[in-house]
Amino acid sequence: MAKKNFKELFDPREFKWGGLNFPIFLAMLILTLIIVYVPYGEMKVVVDGVETMVPKQAGFLRTNFLMVFSVLAVFGILFGEIGDRIPFWDEYIGGGTVLVFFAAAAFGTYGLIPETLLKATDVFYNKQPVNFLEMFIPALIMGAVITVDRKTLIKSISGYIPLIIIGVAGASIGGIGVGLIFGKTPVDVMMNYVLPIMGGGTGAGAIPMSEMWSSKTGRPASEWFAFAISILTIANVIAILTGALLKKLGDAKPSLTGNGALIIDDSKEAIKDKEVEIKADMGDTVAAFVLTGMLFGVAHILGELWEKLGFSFEIHRLAFLILIVMMLNILNLVPDKIKAGAKRMQNLFSKHTIWILMTAVGFTTDVNEIFAALSPANLLIALAIVFGAVGFIMLVAKKMKFYPVEAAITAGLCMANRGGAGDVAVLGAADRMELMSFAQISSRIGGAMMLILGSVLFGIFA
């Protein structure tokens, strides 16, 4: 795939602005600026007990789903396409997705967005009756878990997933050990460092975890997410650089590497992530979306019943959704056409609406909280988490019939990065792209496991 460049953005023959060419996107950007920044009409405000008529901020903005969605999309595309083309930032920091969040956070923090849009955005992504998060997250969970080949899922539970659990244990021990030096409690390290770093990335990890945290504490999800994405970004850079170091280690110590092969005993059938190959039509995608909504309804009922039974900890509805979808996959109760539709639905949300969601989250995030997270203590804790995962996995890998280098890359680094995009970056740095199926199991099934762990930890300690 050709590397993205800035020149193509301004070529009217190229459709690089979120599927639009430059003239069309420029027209949409100008229209968005008019809608957002031109005051129109008047509104009543009370100042010192006196009613005063003032110009209405974002006077042309109708605060419905369609218009807020479109306005956020334009901002997201603007920052995202630029972020995907900045050297080093794209390779190591997170590209467009992370730049969208940081830029939007700066706009929100420093008053560059009218209050009218900020309030509408908060409802759009985080509050009823809209709450785009509760559309985005279940779609990603459904698409990620239901489309893993069921035989792969069953084998993973018995073979590869224990390796992931060992990596999480190593990450936890490493993070807690260094955290204690800086006065952090084990609970603080687990909830605010280990969970976001080892949680499967941004869209399927940090975002749903922030929703779990918010539902338990009653505080805005963006409050937890601001720190989470900062520490995850730090860990993502560490994971990519560590992938390159493990490649060098494999070159220097051939006994530690399978040169791209993970399983030592080749006589056993390797775990492969055999994706659904049926091509979905629009009807299959809609059916998958409706099924996702119904399953989310079942998960919500189970969550409510669990709370009523008075257990000592809460299990969030998203955790129940993961367990339901895994069970449906293992029992093979969902037709392949619907699975294919779920995969298409997942791609729609994860690839084509992530910048919209990150703009919404960014607008309602205090950028000063992000800067506060970028401290030497947090850098060292993140380093200890990544190295703890890698170290523990390499210690046990051969006994579990895995090559240490490949095991550390897939079950360790591909848990500690930014999910799908992070997997590509880590495997590219390690020159092990053939391990993508295992990396996906880490990001998807391993990430789902971390959501369940997060639900339990937040239920007990948040």
Short mmCIF file of C-alpha atoms in Angstrom, two decimals:
data_model
loop_
_atom_site.label_atom_id
_atom_site.label_comp_id
_atom_site.label_asym_id
_atom_site.label_seq_id
_atom_site.Cartn_x
_atom_site.Cartn_y
_atom_site.Cartn_z
CA MET A 1 0.00 0.00 0.00
CA ALA A 2 1.37 3.38 -1.02
CA LYS A 3 2.21 5.68 1.87
CA LYS A 4 -0.16 8.60 2.36
CA ASN A 5 1.19 12.06 1.52
CA PHE A 6 0.00 15.65 1.82
CA LYS A 7 0.12 16.34 -1.92
CA GLU A 8 -2.71 13.92 -2.68
CA LEU A 9 -5.03 15.79 -0.32
CA PHE A 10 -5.11 18.80 -2.67
CA ASP A 11 -5.45 16.86 -5.93
CA PRO A 12 -9.11 17.26 -7.04
CA ARG A 13 -8.90 13.87 -8.78
CA GLU A 14 -8.18 12.12 -5.47
CA PHE A 15 -10.92 11.35 -2.94
CA LYS A 16 -8.76 11.40 0.17
CA TRP A 17 -10.78 13.55 2.56
CA GLY A 18 -12.82 10.78 4.16
CA GLY A 19 -13.97 9.66 0.70
CA LEU A 20 -14.40 13.23 -0.61
CA ASN A 21 -12.15 15.18 -2.96
CA PHE A 22 -10.65 18.52 -1.93
CA PRO A 23 -13.21 20.90 -3.56
CA ILE A 24 -16.17 19.06 -2.02
CA PHE A 25 -14.55 18.80 1.41
CA LEU A 26 -13.51 22.47 1.34
CA ALA A 27 -17.10 23.46 0.62
CA MET A 28 -18.29 21.27 3.50
CA LEU A 29 -15.65 22.75 5.81
CA ILE A 30 -16.74 26.33 4.98
CA LEU A 31 -20.38 25.38 5.55
CA THR A 32 -19.46 23.78 8.88
CA LEU A 33 -17.64 26.94 9.99
CA ILE A 34 -20.75 28.98 9.17
CA ILE A 35 -23.04 26.58 11.07
CA VAL A 36 -20.75 26.44 14.11
CA TYR A 37 -19.33 29.95 14.40
CA VAL A 38 -21.84 32.40 12.93
CA PRO A 39 -24.25 33.67 15.64
CA TYR A 40 -27.83 33.93 14.44
CA GLY A 41 -30.96 34.89 16.34
CA GLU A 42 -31.14 35.73 20.03
CA MET A 43 -31.51 33.84 23.27
CA LYS A 44 -32.37 34.81 26.85
CA VAL A 45 -29.67 34.69 29.50
CA VAL A 46 -29.84 35.76 33.13
CA VAL A 47 -26.99 37.99 34.32
CA ASP A 48 -27.09 39.08 37.97
CA GLY A 49 -30.78 38.30 38.08
CA VAL A 50 -31.53 40.36 34.97
CA GLU A 51 -32.79 38.75 31.76
CA THR A 52 -30.75 39.82 28.74
CA MET A 53 -31.06 38.95 25.05
CA VAL A 54 -27.74 37.92 23.49
CA PRO A 55 -26.77 36.50 20.07
CA LYS A 56 -27.29 32.75 19.92
CA GLN A 57 -24.04 30.78 19.66
CA ALA A 58 -23.89 28.34 16.75
CA GLY A 59 -27.18 29.85 15.68
CA PHE A 60 -27.57 27.69 12.56
CA LEU A 61 -26.88 24.41 14.37
CA ARG A 62 -29.85 22.09 14.77
CA THR A 63 -28.88 19.83 17.65
CA ASN A 64 -30.21 16.62 16.13
CA PHE A 65 -28.31 13.42 15.38
CA LEU A 66 -27.76 14.08 11.67
CA MET A 67 -26.36 17.59 11.93
CA VAL A 68 -24.16 16.96 14.98
CA PHE A 69 -22.89 13.75 13.37
CA SER A 70 -21.99 15.63 10.18
CA VAL A 71 -20.32 18.57 11.95
CA LEU A 72 -18.20 16.20 14.05
CA ALA A 73 -17.35 14.25 10.90
CA VAL A 74 -15.96 17.34 9.16
CA PHE A 75 -13.75 18.24 12.13
CA GLY A 76 -12.67 14.60 12.45
CA ILE A 77 -11.78 14.25 8.77
CA LEU A 78 -9.82 17.51 8.84
CA PHE A 79 -7.61 16.50 11.76
CA GLY A 80 -7.56 12.79 10.93
CA GLU A 81 -6.31 13.02 7.36
CA ILE A 82 -3.58 15.43 8.46
CA GLY A 83 -2.57 13.18 11.36
CA ASP A 84 -2.30 10.16 9.07
CA ARG A 85 0.36 11.98 7.05
CA ILE A 86 2.67 13.48 9.68
CA PRO A 87 5.98 11.58 9.71
CA PHE A 88 6.81 9.72 12.94
CA TRP A 89 3.42 10.71 14.42
CA ASP A 90 1.70 8.33 12.01
CA GLU A 91 4.15 5.48 12.61
CA TYR A 92 4.58 5.68 16.38
CA ILE A 93 2.07 7.97 18.08
CA GLY A 94 -1.19 6.82 16.55
CA GLY A 95 -1.78 8.79 13.36
CA GLY A 96 -5.03 10.52 12.61
CA THR A 97 -7.09 8.98 15.40
CA VAL A 98 -4.85 10.34 18.17
CA LEU A 99 -4.44 13.74 16.50
CA VAL A 100 -8.22 14.06 16.19
CA PHE A 101 -8.57 13.51 19.92
CA PHE A 102 -5.77 15.89 20.95
CA ALA A 103 -6.84 18.65 18.53
CA ALA A 104 -10.50 18.38 19.54
CA ALA A 105 -9.51 18.43 23.23
CA ALA A 106 -7.54 21.64 22.64
CA PHE A 107 -10.55 23.20 20.86
CA GLY A 108 -12.86 22.27 23.73
CA THR A 109 -10.51 23.27 26.54
CA TYR A 110 -9.57 26.68 25.17
CA GLY A 111 -13.09 27.75 24.23
CA LEU A 112 -12.67 27.41 20.46
CA ILE A 113 -16.01 25.62 20.17
CA PRO A 114 -19.34 27.29 21.09
CA GLU A 115 -21.08 26.03 24.21
CA THR A 116 -24.12 25.06 22.14
CA LEU A 117 -22.10 22.53 20.16
CA LEU A 118 -20.33 21.23 23.28
CA LYS A 119 -23.65 20.50 25.00
CA ALA A 120 -25.05 18.83 21.88
CA THR A 121 -21.86 16.76 21.54
CA ASP A 122 -22.10 15.53 25.12
CA VAL A 123 -25.61 14.22 24.46
CA PHE A 124 -24.59 12.82 21.08
CA TYR A 125 -21.87 10.53 22.30
CA ASN A 126 -22.38 10.09 26.03
CA LYS A 127 -25.95 10.69 27.20
CA GLN A 128 -29.45 9.46 26.53
CA PRO A 129 -31.45 9.61 24.37
CA VAL A 130 -28.71 9.54 21.69
CA ASN A 131 -25.54 8.08 23.29
CA PHE A 132 -23.60 7.13 20.15
CA LEU A 133 -21.22 5.12 22.38
CA GLU A 134 -23.96 2.56 22.97
CA MET A 135 -24.21 2.08 19.22
CA PHE A 136 -20.48 2.13 18.49
CA ILE A 137 -19.24 -0.22 21.22
CA PRO A 138 -21.75 -3.09 20.81
CA ALA A 139 -21.19 -3.02 17.03
CA LEU A 140 -17.43 -3.44 17.55
CA ILE A 141 -17.86 -6.19 20.13
CA MET A 142 -20.30 -8.11 17.96
CA GLY A 143 -18.18 -7.83 14.82
CA ALA A 144 -14.91 -8.66 16.55
CA VAL A 145 -16.02 -11.70 18.56
CA ILE A 146 -18.66 -13.35 16.37
CA THR A 147 -16.41 -13.44 13.29
CA VAL A 148 -13.51 -15.33 14.89
CA ASP A 149 -13.64 -18.87 13.52
CA ARG A 150 -15.29 -20.97 16.27
CA LYS A 151 -12.60 -23.68 16.14
CA THR A 152 -9.99 -20.97 16.52
CA LEU A 153 -11.89 -19.53 19.46
CA ILE A 154 -12.12 -22.91 21.19
CA LYS A 155 -8.43 -23.69 20.60
CA SER A 156 -7.45 -20.21 21.73
CA ILE A 157 -9.24 -20.69 25.04
CA SER A 158 -7.21 -23.83 25.75
CA GLY A 159 -3.83 -22.83 24.29
CA TYR A 160 -3.04 -19.26 23.34
CA ILE A 161 -5.28 -17.39 25.78
CA PRO A 162 -3.42 -18.75 28.86
CA LEU A 163 -0.31 -17.15 27.35
CA ILE A 164 -2.19 -13.83 27.16
CA ILE A 165 -3.24 -14.20 30.80
CA ILE A 166 0.40 -14.74 31.81
CA GLY A 167 1.30 -11.57 29.90
CA VAL A 168 -1.40 -9.60 31.73
CA ALA A 169 -0.10 -10.98 35.05
CA GLY A 170 3.42 -9.87 34.15
CA ALA A 171 2.17 -6.44 33.08
CA SER A 172 0.28 -6.08 36.36
CA ILE A 173 3.23 -7.11 38.52
CA GLY A 174 5.63 -4.86 36.60
CA GLY A 175 3.28 -1.88 36.72
CA ILE A 176 2.41 -2.31 40.39
CA GLY A 177 6.09 -2.74 41.33
CA VAL A 178 7.15 0.53 39.68
CA GLY A 179 3.91 2.23 40.71
CA LEU A 180 4.66 1.60 44.39
CA ILE A 181 7.95 3.47 43.98
CA PHE A 182 5.99 6.54 42.87
CA GLY A 183 3.33 6.22 45.56
CA LYS A 184 0.66 4.62 43.37
CA THR A 185 -1.61 2.01 44.95
CA PRO A 186 -2.01 -1.39 43.25
CA VAL A 187 -5.69 -0.62 42.59
CA ASP A 188 -4.77 2.71 40.95
CA VAL A 189 -2.19 1.00 38.72
CA MET A 190 -4.60 -1.75 37.69
CA MET A 191 -7.56 0.52 36.91
CA ASN A 192 -5.77 3.49 35.36
CA TYR A 193 -2.65 1.96 33.78
CA VAL A 194 -2.92 -1.80 33.17
CA LEU A 195 -6.54 -1.78 31.94
CA PRO A 196 -6.14 0.91 29.24
CA ILE A 197 -2.71 -0.34 28.11
CA MET A 198 -3.64 -4.04 27.90
CA GLY A 199 -7.27 -3.42 26.92
CA GLY A 200 -7.24 -3.91 23.15
CA GLY A 201 -6.69 -0.36 21.90
CA THR A 202 -8.89 2.73 21.73
CA GLY A 203 -12.20 1.93 20.05
CA ALA A 204 -12.72 -1.55 21.51
CA GLY A 205 -10.76 -0.96 24.73
CA ALA A 206 -10.34 2.47 26.30
CA ILE A 207 -13.68 3.85 25.05
CA PRO A 208 -15.90 1.05 26.43
CA MET A 209 -13.85 1.00 29.64
CA SER A 210 -14.51 4.70 30.07
CA GLU A 211 -18.23 3.97 29.72
CA MET A 212 -17.98 1.27 32.40
CA TRP A 213 -16.09 3.63 34.70
CA SER A 214 -18.61 6.41 34.13
CA SER A 215 -21.62 4.18 34.80
CA LYS A 216 -20.10 3.10 38.11
CA THR A 217 -18.83 6.48 39.34
CA GLY A 218 -21.44 8.80 37.82
CA ARG A 219 -18.67 11.05 36.51
CA PRO A 220 -18.08 11.96 32.81
CA ALA A 221 -16.47 9.17 30.78
CA SER A 222 -14.05 11.70 29.30
CA GLU A 223 -12.51 12.19 32.74
CA TRP A 224 -11.13 8.63 32.81
CA PHE A 225 -10.55 8.50 29.07
CA ALA A 226 -8.28 11.56 28.98
CA PHE A 227 -5.69 9.85 31.15
CA ALA A 228 -6.30 6.44 29.56
CA ILE A 229 -5.55 7.56 26.01
CA SER A 230 -2.46 9.42 27.18
CA ILE A 231 -0.99 6.39 28.94
CA LEU A 232 -2.08 4.12 26.07
CA THR A 233 -0.32 6.38 23.57
CA ILE A 234 2.88 6.20 25.62
CA ALA A 235 2.63 2.39 25.80
CA ASN A 236 1.89 2.14 22.07
CA VAL A 237 5.18 3.88 21.24
CA ILE A 238 7.03 1.62 23.69
CA ALA A 239 5.40 -1.49 22.18
CA ILE A 240 6.42 -0.56 18.62
CA LEU A 241 10.02 0.16 19.61
CA THR A 242 10.11 -3.07 21.64
CA GLY A 243 8.94 -4.98 18.56
CA ALA A 244 12.02 -3.74 16.72
CA LEU A 245 14.22 -4.75 19.69
CA LEU A 246 12.73 -8.26 19.74
CA LYS A 247 13.51 -8.61 16.04
CA LYS A 248 17.16 -7.79 16.85
CA LEU A 249 17.09 -10.27 19.74
CA GLY A 250 15.82 -12.99 17.42
CA ASP A 251 18.61 -12.24 14.95
CA ALA A 252 21.21 -12.43 17.74
CA LYS A 253 19.71 -15.50 19.50
CA PRO A 254 18.20 -17.81 16.84
CA SER A 255 17.11 -20.33 19.49
CA LEU A 256 14.53 -17.84 20.77
CA THR A 257 12.68 -17.31 17.50
CA GLY A 258 10.70 -19.28 14.97
CA ASN A 259 11.35 -16.57 12.35
CA GLY A 260 7.66 -15.82 12.10
CA ALA A 261 6.32 -19.17 13.37
CA LEU A 262 4.75 -19.03 16.82
CA ILE A 263 4.10 -22.70 17.67
CA ILE A 264 7.16 -24.89 18.22
CA ASP A 265 5.47 -28.24 17.60
CA ASP A 266 4.63 -28.06 13.89
CA SER A 267 2.90 -31.42 14.03
CA LYS A 268 -0.01 -29.74 15.78
CA GLU A 269 -2.46 -27.71 13.79
CA ALA A 270 -1.70 -24.02 14.18
CA ILE A 271 -4.40 -21.66 15.35
CA LYS A 272 -5.57 -19.58 12.43
CA ASP A 273 -8.05 -16.75 12.41
CA LYS A 274 -10.21 -17.89 9.51
CA GLU A 275 -12.37 -14.86 8.88
CA VAL A 276 -15.85 -15.14 7.46
CA GLU A 277 -15.41 -15.19 3.68
CA ILE A 278 -19.04 -14.78 2.61
CA LYS A 279 -19.68 -11.38 1.07
CA ALA A 280 -22.40 -9.57 3.00
CA ASP A 281 -25.09 -7.49 1.32
CA MET A 282 -26.85 -4.53 2.90
CA GLY A 283 -29.63 -6.72 4.26
CA ASP A 284 -27.13 -8.91 6.12
CA THR A 285 -25.52 -5.83 7.65
CA VAL A 286 -28.86 -4.43 8.81
CA ALA A 287 -29.81 -7.84 10.22
CA ALA A 288 -26.53 -7.99 12.14
CA PHE A 289 -27.15 -4.48 13.48
CA VAL A 290 -30.64 -5.39 14.70
CA LEU A 291 -29.32 -8.62 16.25
CA THR A 292 -26.63 -6.60 18.01
CA GLY A 293 -29.30 -4.34 19.49
CA MET A 294 -31.32 -7.31 20.72
CA LEU A 295 -28.29 -8.98 22.28
CA PHE A 296 -27.35 -5.71 23.93
CA GLY A 297 -30.87 -5.65 25.34
CA VAL A 298 -30.35 -9.14 26.79
CA ALA A 299 -26.99 -8.03 28.22
CA HIS A 300 -28.68 -5.02 29.82
CA ILE A 301 -31.32 -7.25 31.43
CA LEU A 302 -28.62 -9.54 32.80
CA GLY A 303 -26.71 -6.55 34.15
CA GLU A 304 -29.83 -5.26 35.92
CA LEU A 305 -30.60 -8.70 37.37
CA TRP A 306 -27.00 -9.09 38.54
CA GLU A 307 -27.24 -5.77 40.38
CA LYS A 308 -30.58 -6.72 41.96
CA LEU A 309 -29.13 -10.00 43.26
CA GLY A 310 -26.75 -7.93 45.39
CA PHE A 311 -23.39 -9.44 44.45
CA SER A 312 -20.33 -7.72 45.92
CA PHE A 313 -19.15 -6.48 42.53
CA GLU A 314 -20.82 -5.24 39.36
CA ILE A 315 -20.58 -6.86 35.94
CA HIS A 316 -21.25 -4.25 33.27
CA ARG A 317 -23.72 -4.91 30.47
CA LEU A 318 -20.89 -4.74 27.93
CA ALA A 319 -19.13 -7.59 29.74
CA PHE A 320 -22.32 -9.64 29.56
CA LEU A 321 -22.56 -8.81 25.84
CA ILE A 322 -19.05 -10.19 25.26
CA LEU A 323 -19.90 -13.43 27.08
CA ILE A 324 -23.18 -13.82 25.16
CA VAL A 325 -21.53 -13.30 21.75
CA MET A 326 -18.66 -15.68 22.60
CA MET A 327 -21.17 -18.37 23.61
CA LEU A 328 -23.22 -17.87 20.42
CA ASN A 329 -20.04 -18.24 18.38
CA ILE A 330 -18.85 -21.38 20.20
CA LEU A 331 -22.30 -22.98 19.85
CA ASN A 332 -22.40 -21.92 16.17
CA LEU A 333 -25.87 -20.39 16.51
CA VAL A 334 -25.35 -17.41 14.20
CA PRO A 335 -25.56 -18.02 10.41
CA ASP A 336 -22.49 -17.17 8.34
CA LYS A 337 -24.40 -14.52 6.38
CA ILE A 338 -25.18 -12.67 9.60
CA LYS A 339 -21.56 -13.06 10.73
CA ALA A 340 -20.46 -11.51 7.46
CA GLY A 341 -22.92 -8.68 8.02
CA ALA A 342 -21.51 -8.21 11.53
CA LYS A 343 -18.01 -7.94 10.11
CA ARG A 344 -19.17 -5.30 7.64
CA MET A 345 -20.96 -3.46 10.44
CA GLN A 346 -17.79 -3.56 12.55
CA ASN A 347 -15.74 -2.12 9.68
CA LEU A 348 -18.26 0.67 9.21
CA PHE A 349 -17.98 1.78 12.82
CA SER A 350 -14.29 1.07 13.48
CA LYS A 351 -12.92 2.51 10.24
CA HIS A 352 -15.43 5.15 9.20
CA THR A 353 -16.89 6.62 12.40
CA ILE A 354 -13.94 6.42 14.81
CA TRP A 355 -12.80 9.98 13.96
CA ILE A 356 -16.34 11.24 14.61
CA LEU A 357 -16.37 9.62 18.02
CA MET A 358 -12.85 10.82 18.86
CA THR A 359 -13.86 14.38 17.96
CA ALA A 360 -16.85 14.12 20.30
CA VAL A 361 -14.76 12.69 23.14
CA GLY A 362 -12.03 15.28 22.53
CA PHE A 363 -14.38 18.27 22.61
CA THR A 364 -15.50 17.28 26.10
CA THR A 365 -12.01 16.50 27.46
CA ASP A 366 -9.73 18.88 29.38
CA VAL A 367 -6.40 18.94 27.54
CA ASN A 368 -4.63 19.91 30.78
CA GLU A 369 -5.45 16.44 32.13
CA ILE A 370 -3.61 14.97 29.15
CA PHE A 371 -0.51 17.06 29.76
CA ALA A 372 -0.58 16.07 33.43
CA ALA A 373 -0.37 12.41 32.38
CA LEU A 374 2.87 12.93 30.45
CA SER A 375 5.20 12.63 33.44
CA PRO A 376 8.39 10.59 34.03
CA ALA A 377 6.53 8.46 36.59
CA ASN A 378 3.83 7.51 34.07
CA LEU A 379 6.44 6.81 31.40
CA LEU A 380 8.28 4.42 33.71
CA ILE A 381 5.07 2.70 34.83
CA ALA A 382 4.01 2.21 31.20
CA LEU A 383 7.49 0.87 30.41
CA ALA A 384 7.25 -1.58 33.32
CA ILE A 385 3.83 -2.79 32.16
CA VAL A 386 5.00 -3.49 28.61
CA PHE A 387 8.30 -5.06 29.68
CA GLY A 388 6.53 -7.04 32.43
CA ALA A 389 4.21 -8.61 29.87
CA VAL A 390 7.09 -9.39 27.50
CA GLY A 391 9.33 -10.76 30.25
CA PHE A 392 6.79 -13.12 31.81
CA ILE A 393 5.74 -14.46 28.42
CA MET A 394 9.31 -15.14 27.32
CA LEU A 395 10.02 -16.99 30.58
CA VAL A 396 7.22 -19.54 30.04
CA ALA A 397 6.89 -19.58 26.23
CA LYS A 398 9.04 -22.61 25.47
CA LYS A 399 7.38 -24.69 28.18
CA MET A 400 4.05 -23.89 26.53
CA LYS A 401 5.41 -24.84 23.08
CA PHE A 402 5.70 -21.28 21.77
CA TYR A 403 8.77 -19.48 20.46
CA PRO A 404 9.67 -16.75 23.00
CA VAL A 405 10.18 -13.88 20.54
CA GLU A 406 6.98 -14.51 18.60
CA ALA A 407 5.02 -15.17 21.82
CA ALA A 408 6.20 -11.89 23.33
CA ILE A 409 5.26 -9.99 20.17
CA THR A 410 1.76 -11.43 19.80
CA ALA A 411 0.54 -12.16 23.35
CA GLY A 412 2.48 -9.26 24.88
CA LEU A 413 3.02 -6.31 22.56
CA CYS A 414 -0.19 -6.83 20.59
CA MET A 415 -2.09 -6.59 23.88
CA ALA A 416 -0.22 -3.42 24.88
CA ASN A 417 -0.75 -1.36 21.74
CA ARG A 418 -3.58 0.55 20.05
CA GLY A 419 -5.48 -2.45 18.72
CA GLY A 420 -5.67 -3.08 14.96
CA ALA A 421 -3.49 -0.17 13.83
CA GLY A 422 -1.08 -0.91 16.67
CA ASP A 423 -0.88 -4.56 15.59
CA VAL A 424 0.20 -3.52 12.12
CA ALA A 425 2.83 -1.15 13.51
CA VAL A 426 4.22 -3.67 16.02
CA LEU A 427 4.34 -6.55 13.55
CA GLY A 428 5.88 -4.26 10.93
CA ALA A 429 8.60 -3.12 13.34
CA ALA A 430 9.26 -6.76 14.31
CA ASP A 431 9.13 -7.96 10.67
CA ARG A 432 6.53 -10.58 11.67
CA MET A 433 3.44 -9.65 9.64
CA GLU A 434 2.60 -13.36 9.21
CA LEU A 435 1.56 -13.36 12.89
CA MET A 436 -1.44 -11.11 12.22
CA SER A 437 -3.98 -13.85 13.05
CA PHE A 438 -2.55 -14.26 16.54
CA ALA A 439 -2.26 -10.49 16.94
CA GLN A 440 -5.97 -10.22 16.15
CA ILE A 441 -6.82 -12.84 18.77
CA SER A 442 -4.86 -10.75 21.29
CA SER A 443 -6.56 -7.50 20.32
CA ARG A 444 -10.05 -8.96 20.00
CA ILE A 445 -10.45 -11.88 22.40
CA GLY A 446 -7.73 -10.67 24.77
CA GLY A 447 -9.20 -7.18 24.66
CA ALA A 448 -12.66 -8.59 25.41
CA MET A 449 -11.21 -10.40 28.43
CA MET A 450 -9.77 -7.12 29.68
CA LEU A 451 -13.20 -5.48 29.37
CA ILE A 452 -14.62 -8.20 31.61
CA LEU A 453 -11.76 -7.69 34.07
CA GLY A 454 -12.37 -3.94 33.93
CA SER A 455 -16.06 -4.45 34.67
CA VAL A 456 -15.18 -6.45 37.79
CA LEU A 457 -12.45 -4.04 39.01
CA PHE A 458 -14.61 -0.95 38.47
CA GLY A 459 -17.51 -2.75 40.15
CA ILE A 460 -15.42 -3.38 43.28
CA PHE A 461 -13.05 -0.39 43.52
CA ALA A 462 -14.31 2.54 41.40
#
